[in-house]
Amino acid sequence: MQIHRHARRLVAGLTILILAQCLSETHGEAPVELISQRCLDCHTGDEAEAGIDLESLLEQTTALDVNNHQLVEKWVKIEAAILDQRMPPEGEDPLSENERKLVQDWFHRQFVLKNGQPHIGPTPLRRLTHYEFINTVEDLLGVQLRADYNILTSVNVEKSFVEKILPLEVPGESGFVNDAHALASQPFAIQQYIRCIDFALSRVKEDGDSLQRLFGLDRLPDQLSDQQLRQIAKHFLHRALRGQATDEHVKQAMAVYTQAIAAGTEQQSALKAMMRTGLLLPEFYYRLESNEAKSTPYEIGDHEFATRLAYFLTSSTPDDQLLDAADAGTLRSPAVLEQQIVRLLNHPRRIALSERFAAQWIEFDELINDSQSGSNGISTTSRAQYDEMLYFFDELFRSNRSVLDIVDSDWTYISRYNMGQYGKDQFKSRQPFDQGMADVLAHRRLTGAQRRGIESIYDPPTLQTVTGDRYGGVITSAAVMRLTSAPARTSPVRRGVWLLDKILGNKLEAPENVPPIDQAIGSLPKANPSKLEILKAHTEMESCMVCHKTIDPLGIGLENFDPTGRWRTEYRDQQPVVSTGVLPGGNEFSSPRELKLQLLEIYQEQIVRNFIRRLLSYAIGRSLKPYDRVTVDHLYERVVEADFKSGAVIREIIASPQFQSRQDKER
């Protein structure tokens, strides 16, 4: 067997050496000799470790197609394993710093740059999500399609008509439902959209304010002239199609109105038929942009930029002020752009940054999903914990707080309903921060009792100073502790994986043939094993320990929080809770508070970069690729200069090539 392995390595090595000349000529100097000497024993042929056959990969790379995402992703994993010093494995001589740099430099030339220059990759076609569709219709027509859940006396709120009939949307590779590639792979719910549009049009008011919004007129004459009809159609379609309406669109809308009047339809119904036609155009559902068939980045148009800006910050259509600035060609001037950013961040729709970006990233939207709801609707505990996260993230953006507050902060939001469960001695009510944007949640802070004069069973959370050492930030919040637990017990592994993925940006893939935790418990001779003993038995395989030495300390460090997020010092069987551990670099901690401080000290850059990557991915509607690294590096440098402020991340993303430009082809 050993002879066979050496023979296979010799043949593979000769093959790779032949490939080296091709690689160096087409893609620059490659780490072929390094791979041949250090990697082929384990990564060649059908039995290659982790399914990574480097000989085959190098053959494919000589004729690299950068649209071959599976090939690129394999090289991403290889580079990460080498730079993180996970490969070569323990027991083998480690690579030197120069050897790791050789791999990194080759990867950068191969997968980050194109012809030696930065680029942004092909810009995908984006469609409105259901959330964006509802916001857009509401703002365009001046109607309300959702129920405001805080004005009722019960939190068991039934979904609105539009939310009931629209099908479930699945997040894409980016982790967000606004992922362009994920939306493209899901059915287009045109019949449900038509029902929603008809429902919305039935709720349009026929008053002066509504007429001004829809048609730019205070009142309608009994009979419209062609010129008046054209002006009405043009005004509505300019807003509905986000500044992209053409003469052909206007003619089509006018024809619908004229035909309806000829058939005896009264004026208001004929106008609604005209609006309905505009809302069924592909240009309404899709954020179409001009395509110049270029393989290098070029600046998008002003109306396209206004659309990107509006949907990023508010998840809705550009309003009149944005469209006016785009019409005038002034939107990109620094003063006007900053004015518009500030205005949009003061808009009530800013809550989308918390409701959609943060909720999907941290996954606290699971608290109010159907899977978490009983037959009587959402529980008060779930709604309270959901709102604590919602208000926390809105404050993060509203008051331009440091993104590091996500890990640990001296402030938080706590609901009165949950205060007793968390421990009142841990918090003290505080005044709002001095600086910040408008309070877009002010109307939700009014309880049902205040609004309706009857007793309320639920109050929104309030801003608190953290006086104890248990809470603060997101990772020790009751919401996250609950989401990362099994129903009846905590799960250190689940919590550790969540921290690595969501906060540090290291997404792990579960290896094959992992024994279930119950099997590990059954194999122990002790009747009541501790959590540490169970984890040790569960991960005793050498292949498991590679990941678990990173996962387990993070999860164990949060063991003081029970499955509901309440603090504990012992388990139900009276065994003491142990929240001590050692991080991979050797740093020790003995409590959740110390764990958070260690994370901020050791992984500060990783945490900030992860936040930047997540928000950039949400903003541009796709998962990030190696060629986005140039922009992420630049964003990180600018955010560091701005003391990690959330507002700096937003503004630097808006200024980035990925946001300001498009690219139509890869090569």
XYZ file of C-alpha atoms in Angstrom:
667
model
C 0.000 0.000 0.000
C 2.838 2.365 0.882
C 4.643 1.512 -2.401
C 1.431 2.197 -4.315
C 1.091 5.573 -2.638
C 4.638 6.590 -3.492
C 4.191 5.464 -7.101
C 0.970 7.403 -7.382
C 2.654 10.453 -5.928
C 5.531 10.148 -8.438
C 3.185 9.928 -11.424
C 1.062 12.800 -10.141
C 4.164 14.864 -9.451
C 5.441 14.397 -12.983
C 2.028 15.339 -14.354
C 1.943 18.497 -12.292
C 5.455 19.486 -13.300
C 4.358 19.265 -16.930
C 1.409 21.522 -16.072
C 3.649 24.048 -14.340
C 4.866 25.619 -17.575
C 1.270 26.076 -18.796
C 0.247 27.640 -15.520
C 3.183 30.029 -15.347
C 2.667 31.156 -18.945
C -1.082 31.741 -18.610
C -1.592 32.671 -14.971
C 1.763 33.632 -13.509
C 4.033 31.617 -11.251
C 1.967 28.936 -9.501
C 2.817 27.049 -6.273
C 3.050 23.807 -8.259
C 6.291 22.533 -6.730
C 5.004 23.292 -3.251
C 1.788 21.370 -3.908
C 3.701 18.484 -5.476
C 6.001 18.126 -2.471
C 3.585 18.782 0.385
C 0.042 17.920 -0.657
C -0.161 14.999 -3.080
C 0.148 12.206 -0.544
C -3.344 13.012 0.757
C -4.927 14.932 -2.117
C -4.628 12.847 -5.278
C -7.095 10.538 -6.990
C -10.499 9.196 -6.054
C -9.553 8.727 -2.400
C -8.282 12.274 -1.901
C -8.850 13.731 1.563
C -11.903 15.987 1.838
C -12.620 15.254 -1.830
C -9.891 17.702 -2.920
C -7.956 16.136 -5.814
C -5.222 18.699 -6.421
C -3.884 17.000 -9.523
C -7.306 17.269 -11.170
C -7.772 20.815 -9.920
C -4.498 21.980 -11.420
C -5.397 20.384 -14.745
C -8.673 22.336 -14.781
C -6.930 25.531 -13.729
C -4.696 25.549 -16.816
C -7.817 26.387 -18.825
C -9.532 28.264 -16.032
C -13.115 29.349 -16.488
C -13.779 31.844 -13.694
C -17.497 31.218 -14.122
C -16.872 27.663 -12.937
C -17.898 28.498 -9.384
C -17.368 24.988 -8.043
C -13.731 25.080 -9.156
C -13.224 28.560 -7.707
C -14.815 27.597 -4.392
C -12.464 24.632 -4.041
C -9.463 26.929 -4.469
C -11.008 29.340 -1.950
C -11.150 26.519 0.597
C -7.604 25.430 -0.193
C -6.266 28.968 0.230
C -8.179 29.443 3.486
C -6.920 26.146 4.923
C -3.321 27.102 4.106
C -3.509 30.705 5.349
C -5.318 29.640 8.552
C -2.571 27.044 9.030
C -5.067 24.217 9.164
C -3.078 22.564 6.406
C -0.735 20.763 6.495
C -2.425 18.990 9.436
C -0.917 18.567 12.879
C 1.989 16.164 12.853
C 3.265 17.479 9.515
C 5.881 20.183 9.068
C 4.063 23.550 8.797
C 4.473 25.767 5.780
C 6.765 28.734 6.160
C 5.464 32.281 5.936
C 7.033 32.624 2.480
C 5.349 29.435 1.296
C 1.949 30.634 2.500
C 2.551 33.979 0.796
C 3.385 32.186 -2.444
C -0.037 30.543 -2.378
C -1.764 33.808 -1.420
C -0.079 35.846 -4.160
C -0.858 33.245 -6.807
C -4.490 33.081 -5.681
C -4.753 36.876 -5.840
C -3.460 36.997 -9.404
C -5.570 34.061 -10.458
C -8.949 34.723 -8.865
C -9.041 38.301 -7.536
C -7.619 40.337 -10.410
C -8.464 40.191 -14.099
C -5.567 40.970 -16.423
C -3.832 42.382 -13.390
C -6.663 44.830 -12.609
C -9.483 44.843 -10.019
C -12.992 44.228 -11.310
C -16.468 43.553 -9.884
C -17.671 40.505 -11.780
C -20.925 40.229 -13.756
C -23.807 42.237 -12.264
C -26.879 40.005 -11.852
C -30.423 40.971 -12.799
C -32.360 41.748 -9.626
C -36.049 41.207 -8.957
C -38.073 42.700 -6.122
C -38.459 40.486 -3.083
C -41.919 40.157 -1.541
C -40.893 42.575 1.202
C -39.651 45.107 -1.364
C -42.750 44.571 -3.504
C -45.104 45.302 -0.593
C -43.117 48.388 0.473
C -43.019 49.635 -3.117
C -46.759 49.253 -3.679
C -47.545 50.883 -0.340
C -45.316 53.896 -1.020
C -46.324 54.225 -4.653
C -50.080 54.089 -4.089
C -50.197 55.573 -0.583
C -51.947 52.545 0.944
C -51.241 50.282 3.914
C -51.126 46.569 3.180
C -49.662 45.276 6.453
C -51.119 45.485 9.937
C -49.010 47.425 12.443
C -48.433 44.711 14.990
C -47.824 46.986 17.968
C -51.181 48.731 17.996
C -53.042 45.602 19.094
C -53.488 44.343 22.656
C -52.240 40.884 21.728
C -49.073 39.874 19.947
C -50.807 36.929 18.289
C -51.203 38.943 15.115
C -52.640 37.363 11.996
C -50.773 37.923 8.747
C -52.148 40.478 6.338
C -53.835 39.433 3.092
C -50.749 40.060 0.959
C -48.443 38.240 3.362
C -50.769 35.238 3.354
C -50.928 34.721 -0.384
C -47.297 35.383 -1.320
C -45.209 32.177 -1.347
C -42.175 31.591 0.843
C -38.879 32.998 -0.431
C -35.700 31.038 0.225
C -32.408 32.787 1.069
C -29.607 32.378 -1.437
C -25.910 31.690 -1.057
C -25.513 35.187 0.390
C -27.853 34.291 3.264
C -30.471 36.844 2.183
C -33.724 36.486 0.270
C -32.758 39.449 -1.947
C -30.029 37.266 -3.476
C -30.464 37.760 -7.228
C -29.432 34.222 -8.126
C -31.803 32.678 -5.578
C -34.718 34.793 -6.804
C -33.957 33.799 -10.389
C -34.235 30.124 -9.458
C -37.610 30.512 -7.718
C -40.988 30.717 -9.467
C -42.255 34.198 -10.276
C -45.565 34.466 -8.404
C -47.336 36.589 -11.020
C -50.878 35.435 -10.128
C -50.338 36.257 -6.460
C -48.826 39.622 -7.404
C -51.880 40.446 -9.522
C -54.157 39.686 -6.576
C -52.020 41.897 -4.340
C -52.091 44.745 -6.863
C -55.877 44.518 -7.264
C -56.226 44.509 -3.477
C -53.954 47.548 -3.188
C -55.766 49.462 -5.935
C -59.079 48.810 -4.172
C -57.690 50.667 -1.139
C -56.503 53.764 -3.010
C -58.221 56.872 -1.670
C -59.874 59.292 -4.055
C -58.851 62.539 -2.380
C -56.575 65.446 -3.213
C -53.468 64.034 -1.534
C -53.865 60.731 -3.335
C -54.410 62.434 -6.703
C -51.315 64.566 -6.209
C -49.197 61.532 -5.357
C -50.472 59.369 -8.191
C -51.022 61.830 -11.012
C -49.468 65.153 -10.002
C -52.912 66.861 -9.970
C -55.036 68.267 -7.133
C -58.243 67.314 -8.891
C -59.361 65.562 -12.031
C -61.463 67.270 -14.709
C -64.622 65.460 -15.748
C -63.047 64.652 -19.087
C -59.329 64.286 -19.719
C -57.739 65.683 -22.855
C -55.016 63.676 -24.586
C -52.413 66.065 -23.205
C -53.751 65.742 -19.656
C -53.963 61.953 -19.958
C -50.404 61.794 -21.268
C -49.179 63.926 -18.368
C -50.988 61.712 -15.838
C -49.649 58.494 -17.367
C -46.131 59.919 -17.602
C -46.189 61.099 -13.976
C -47.369 57.756 -12.632
C -45.080 55.614 -14.765
C -42.038 57.789 -14.009
C -42.479 56.850 -10.340
C -43.677 53.270 -10.876
C -40.807 52.389 -13.228
C -38.235 54.321 -11.181
C -37.384 56.901 -13.841
C -37.156 54.343 -16.662
C -40.527 54.953 -18.361
C -40.415 55.300 -22.153
C -42.816 56.868 -24.651
C -43.964 53.355 -25.525
C -44.897 52.686 -21.904
C -46.891 55.921 -21.806
C -48.729 55.110 -25.054
C -49.623 51.654 -23.771
C -51.026 53.065 -20.518
C -53.032 55.727 -22.361
C -54.514 53.084 -24.661
C -55.746 51.057 -21.676
C -57.483 54.111 -20.225
C -59.020 55.096 -23.558
C -60.361 51.588 -24.185
C -61.840 51.429 -20.684
C -63.642 54.769 -21.126
C -64.927 53.680 -24.550
C -66.384 50.569 -22.915
C -68.368 52.714 -20.473
C -66.031 52.450 -17.476
C -66.163 55.407 -15.119
C -63.070 57.587 -14.852
C -61.637 56.372 -11.527
C -61.882 52.723 -12.553
C -60.314 53.509 -15.934
C -57.394 55.229 -14.210
C -56.942 52.226 -11.925
C -56.925 49.960 -14.984
C -54.181 52.163 -16.432
C -52.172 51.968 -13.194
C -52.696 48.213 -13.048
C -51.159 47.890 -16.505
C -48.092 49.819 -15.374
C -47.730 47.654 -12.281
C -47.754 44.499 -14.397
C -44.815 45.570 -16.556
C -41.550 43.610 -16.173
C -39.808 46.925 -15.481
C -41.806 47.194 -12.257
C -40.844 43.792 -10.843
C -37.295 43.769 -12.164
C -34.672 46.393 -11.466
C -33.585 46.619 -15.073
C -30.374 48.451 -15.922
C -28.771 49.427 -19.216
C -26.451 46.721 -20.500
C -23.433 47.814 -22.555
C -22.042 44.257 -22.934
C -18.753 45.271 -21.327
C -16.320 42.990 -19.519
C -14.958 45.872 -17.434
C -16.828 47.952 -14.834
C -18.641 51.117 -15.939
C -20.762 53.640 -14.047
C -24.521 53.061 -13.940
C -27.071 55.771 -14.756
C -28.439 58.224 -12.202
C -31.892 56.604 -12.016
C -30.314 53.179 -11.637
C -28.142 54.541 -8.847
C -31.193 56.102 -7.169
C -32.907 52.715 -7.306
C -29.949 50.912 -5.770
C -29.714 53.538 -3.039
C -33.407 53.384 -2.150
C -33.664 49.609 -2.009
C -30.455 49.301 0.004
C -31.432 51.751 2.734
C -35.240 51.461 2.727
C -36.176 48.304 0.765
C -38.548 50.445 -1.263
C -38.813 52.452 -4.463
C -37.058 55.808 -4.938
C -39.288 58.638 -3.763
C -39.844 61.953 -5.539
C -36.786 63.640 -4.015
C -34.460 60.879 -5.161
C -35.996 60.832 -8.630
C -35.774 64.629 -8.864
C -32.055 64.510 -8.011
C -31.561 61.757 -10.602
C -33.535 63.758 -13.188
C -31.312 66.781 -12.543
C -28.115 64.711 -12.729
C -26.989 65.952 -9.298
C -27.460 62.803 -7.198
C -23.803 61.809 -7.277
C -22.448 65.191 -6.224
C -21.006 64.704 -2.696
C -23.248 67.253 -0.962
C -26.472 66.039 -2.593
C -25.627 62.378 -2.082
C -24.849 62.880 1.600
C -28.091 64.825 1.992
C -30.039 61.960 0.422
C -28.299 59.304 2.523
C -29.100 61.206 5.718
C -32.696 61.720 4.592
C -33.199 58.037 3.781
C -31.651 56.965 7.074
C -34.183 59.222 8.797
C -37.047 57.638 6.847
C -39.352 55.144 8.633
C -38.385 52.551 6.021
C -34.882 52.520 7.546
C -36.235 49.750 9.761
C -35.591 47.448 6.781
C -31.888 47.433 7.698
C -32.897 45.719 10.944
C -35.944 43.773 9.728
C -34.283 42.346 6.652
C -30.501 42.674 6.827
C -29.871 42.070 10.536
C -32.755 39.654 11.096
C -31.659 37.375 8.268
C -27.958 37.613 9.131
C -28.365 36.927 12.863
C -31.428 34.748 12.110
C -33.584 36.298 14.824
C -36.425 36.419 12.290
C -36.822 32.712 13.138
C -38.436 33.848 16.387
C -41.544 34.992 14.530
C -41.567 32.531 11.640
C -44.322 29.982 11.406
C -41.979 27.263 12.648
C -41.681 29.110 15.964
C -45.383 29.963 16.236
C -48.070 27.957 17.923
C -51.674 27.537 16.835
C -52.548 30.824 18.554
C -49.856 32.814 16.797
C -46.520 34.172 17.965
C -45.816 33.847 21.681
C -45.254 36.956 23.738
C -41.749 35.741 24.639
C -40.804 35.293 20.985
C -42.182 38.682 19.994
C -40.452 40.384 22.924
C -37.093 38.800 22.125
C -37.521 39.550 18.424
C -38.194 43.208 19.187
C -35.205 43.405 21.528
C -33.002 42.472 18.572
C -34.924 44.688 16.152
C -34.572 47.748 18.372
C -30.924 46.977 19.137
C -29.913 46.928 15.491
C -31.967 49.991 14.652
C -30.170 51.826 17.466
C -26.859 50.613 16.048
C -27.676 52.367 12.765
C -29.652 55.248 14.250
C -26.941 56.351 16.679
C -24.016 55.439 14.414
C -22.663 53.000 16.966
C -19.534 50.904 16.502
C -20.168 47.564 14.825
C -18.124 46.043 17.673
C -21.135 46.717 19.918
C -22.634 43.612 18.325
C -20.166 41.539 20.340
C -20.301 43.538 23.568
C -21.898 46.831 24.565
C -22.794 48.761 27.697
C -26.302 49.345 26.337
C -29.095 47.166 25.072
C -32.863 46.933 24.633
C -34.917 44.887 27.096
C -38.671 44.387 27.186
C -40.554 44.809 30.439
C -42.016 41.382 29.856
C -38.580 39.726 29.947
C -36.831 41.990 32.455
C -37.584 39.721 35.406
C -36.306 36.658 33.583
C -32.980 38.290 32.745
C -32.437 39.895 36.155
C -33.451 43.482 36.898
C -30.144 44.126 38.669
C -28.351 43.793 35.327
C -29.925 46.884 33.767
C -30.721 50.521 34.400
C -33.002 52.676 32.273
C -31.102 55.283 30.283
C -31.795 58.329 28.154
C -31.415 58.117 24.357
C -27.965 58.674 22.907
C -27.118 62.294 22.214
C -26.425 61.895 18.521
C -28.424 59.970 15.980
C -31.108 59.806 13.360
C -34.864 60.040 13.759
C -36.639 57.513 15.965
C -38.430 55.531 13.263
C -39.881 53.210 15.912
C -41.516 55.997 17.907
C -45.030 54.978 16.817
C -44.350 51.407 17.909
C -43.276 52.545 21.364
C -46.893 53.463 22.063
C -48.542 50.477 23.682
C -51.931 49.146 22.738
C -53.289 50.601 25.977
C -52.048 54.075 25.128
C -53.484 53.939 21.624
C -56.801 52.273 22.347
C -57.497 53.025 25.997
C -57.578 49.398 27.065
C -55.176 47.191 29.004
C -52.171 45.988 27.024
C -50.375 42.681 27.628
C -47.277 43.746 25.752
C -44.912 46.709 25.805
C -42.051 47.405 23.374
C -38.488 47.092 24.716
C -36.710 50.116 26.166
C -33.116 51.330 26.021
C -31.126 50.186 29.048
C -27.619 50.631 30.389
C -26.024 47.255 31.102
C -24.865 47.390 34.732
C -23.940 43.727 35.207
C -21.515 41.501 33.308
C -23.971 38.997 31.816
C -25.563 40.767 28.889
C -24.683 43.484 26.394
C -24.247 43.033 22.660
C -25.938 40.373 20.587
C -24.054 37.141 21.185
C -25.237 36.826 24.814
C -28.750 38.092 24.112
C -31.652 35.902 25.196
C -32.817 35.756 21.580
C -29.560 34.259 20.297
C -29.163 31.948 23.294
C -32.641 30.613 22.608
C -32.149 30.289 18.856
C -28.919 28.333 19.324
C -30.350 25.863 21.838
C -32.401 22.724 21.532
C -35.913 23.087 23.042
C -34.980 21.463 26.356
C -31.194 21.823 26.554
C -28.341 24.026 25.481
C -26.077 23.031 22.622
C -22.466 24.248 22.933
C -21.709 22.926 19.458
C -24.622 24.781 17.885
C -23.688 27.973 19.717
C -20.039 27.660 18.744
C -20.883 27.065 15.082
C -23.258 30.050 15.149
C -20.542 32.320 16.568
C -17.990 31.173 14.022
C -20.393 31.660 11.126
C -22.406 34.754 12.004
C -19.879 36.810 13.963
C -16.444 35.642 12.782
C -17.484 34.754 9.241
C -16.090 31.200 9.303
C -18.778 28.937 7.917
C -18.060 25.291 8.699
C -19.309 22.297 6.784
C -20.286 19.290 8.862
C -18.090 16.279 8.064
C -19.637 13.011 7.001
C -20.416 10.158 9.406
C -20.561 12.324 12.535
C -22.038 10.200 15.368
C -25.137 11.675 17.040
C -24.723 13.259 20.458
C -26.996 10.641 22.053
C -24.593 7.935 20.902
C -21.743 9.724 22.647
C -23.769 9.973 25.857
C -24.599 6.261 25.721
C -20.934 5.323 25.346
C -19.941 6.977 28.615
C -19.678 4.857 31.757
C -20.756 7.756 33.973
C -24.485 8.096 34.667
C -24.630 11.909 34.596
C -21.747 13.116 32.436
C -20.975 16.818 32.291
C -21.265 18.838 29.105
C -17.486 18.802 28.753
C -17.367 15.001 29.084
C -20.129 14.593 26.502
C -18.356 16.876 24.038
C -15.085 15.047 24.534
C -16.754 11.705 23.773
C -18.593 13.155 20.790
C -15.440 14.569 19.243
C -12.856 11.951 20.122
C -12.277 11.180 16.429
C -9.177 12.980 15.120
C -11.067 14.282 12.080
C -13.678 15.830 14.383
C -11.149 17.538 16.623
C -9.835 19.703 13.766
C -13.040 21.743 13.908
C -14.178 21.127 17.474
C -11.069 22.598 19.039
C -12.336 25.893 17.611
C -16.086 25.321 18.051
C -16.280 23.896 21.556
C -14.580 26.658 23.574
C -16.940 29.232 22.073
C -20.024 27.187 22.905
C -18.854 26.189 26.383
C -18.135 29.846 27.097
C -21.874 30.546 26.825
C -23.074 27.695 29.069
C -24.190 30.072 31.813
C -27.216 30.843 29.648
C -29.993 28.251 29.681
C -32.124 27.404 26.593
C -34.353 30.442 27.204
C -31.446 32.857 27.700
C -31.705 33.088 31.475
C -28.570 33.075 33.600
C -27.718 29.924 35.552
C -24.842 28.666 37.687
C -25.881 25.006 37.849
C -27.807 22.490 35.769
C -31.058 20.814 36.785
C -29.096 17.917 38.249
C -27.238 20.406 40.481
C -23.958 20.010 38.606
C -22.108 23.332 38.383
C -22.030 25.169 35.063
C -18.530 25.545 33.643
C -17.985 28.399 31.180
C -14.214 28.257 30.971
C -12.068 27.474 27.987
C -9.016 28.156 25.885
C -9.225 29.696 22.426
C -7.024 28.264 19.626
C -4.347 30.918 20.199
C -4.005 29.937 23.853
C -6.057 32.794 25.350
C -8.031 31.635 28.370
C -11.409 32.826 29.632
C -13.573 31.877 32.607
C -16.943 33.526 31.876
C -19.110 34.718 28.988
C -17.961 38.271 29.657
C -14.305 37.290 29.389
C -15.052 35.295 26.234
C -16.514 38.398 24.579
C -13.537 40.508 25.589
C -11.180 37.887 24.166
C -13.131 37.830 20.909
C -12.802 41.601 20.606
C -9.084 41.462 21.357
C -8.154 38.544 19.107
C -10.702 38.705 16.299
C -11.517 42.410 16.016
C -10.466 42.665 12.384
C -12.245 39.439 11.481
C -15.460 40.614 13.172
C -15.434 43.972 11.386
C -14.586 42.421 8.023
C -17.423 39.947 8.466
C -19.908 42.762 9.123
C -18.650 44.612 6.041
C -18.946 41.500 3.887
C -22.473 40.755 5.125
C -23.782 44.273 4.564
C -22.066 44.592 1.169
C -23.556 41.269 0.094
C -27.023 42.436 1.184
C -26.566 45.768 -0.605
C -25.550 44.288 -3.975
C -27.841 41.258 -3.846
C -25.340 38.438 -4.251
C -22.739 36.439 -2.378
C -19.237 37.848 -2.458
C -16.557 36.339 -4.677
C -12.754 36.497 -4.577
C -12.767 39.514 -6.913
C -14.670 41.491 -4.241
C -11.667 41.338 -1.913
C -10.123 44.538 -3.225
C -13.244 46.459 -2.270
C -13.584 44.727 1.108
C -9.965 45.562 1.923
C -10.544 49.224 1.029
C -13.772 49.357 3.026
C -12.062 47.879 6.054
C -9.298 50.497 5.977
C -11.826 53.342 5.767
C -14.028 51.894 8.515
C -11.033 51.543 10.840
C -10.298 55.239 10.254
C -13.909 55.984 11.252
C -13.677 54.021 14.547
C -15.787 51.174 13.160
C -18.959 53.287 12.971
C -21.948 51.657 11.282
C -22.608 54.827 9.274
C -19.115 54.612 7.797
C -19.790 51.071 6.583
C -22.999 52.225 4.885
C -21.376 55.204 3.177
C -18.301 53.292 2.026
C -20.487 50.566 0.519
C -22.478 53.194 -1.381
C -19.190 54.671 -2.674
C -17.827 51.270 -3.750
C -17.447 50.149 -7.391
C -19.795 47.231 -6.721
C -22.541 49.702 -5.801
C -21.800 52.511 -8.246
C -20.981 50.427 -11.314
C -21.909 47.317 -13.244
C -20.083 44.770 -15.342
C -21.852 42.677 -17.959
C -19.394 39.910 -18.766
C -16.598 38.050 -17.039
C -14.175 37.839 -19.955
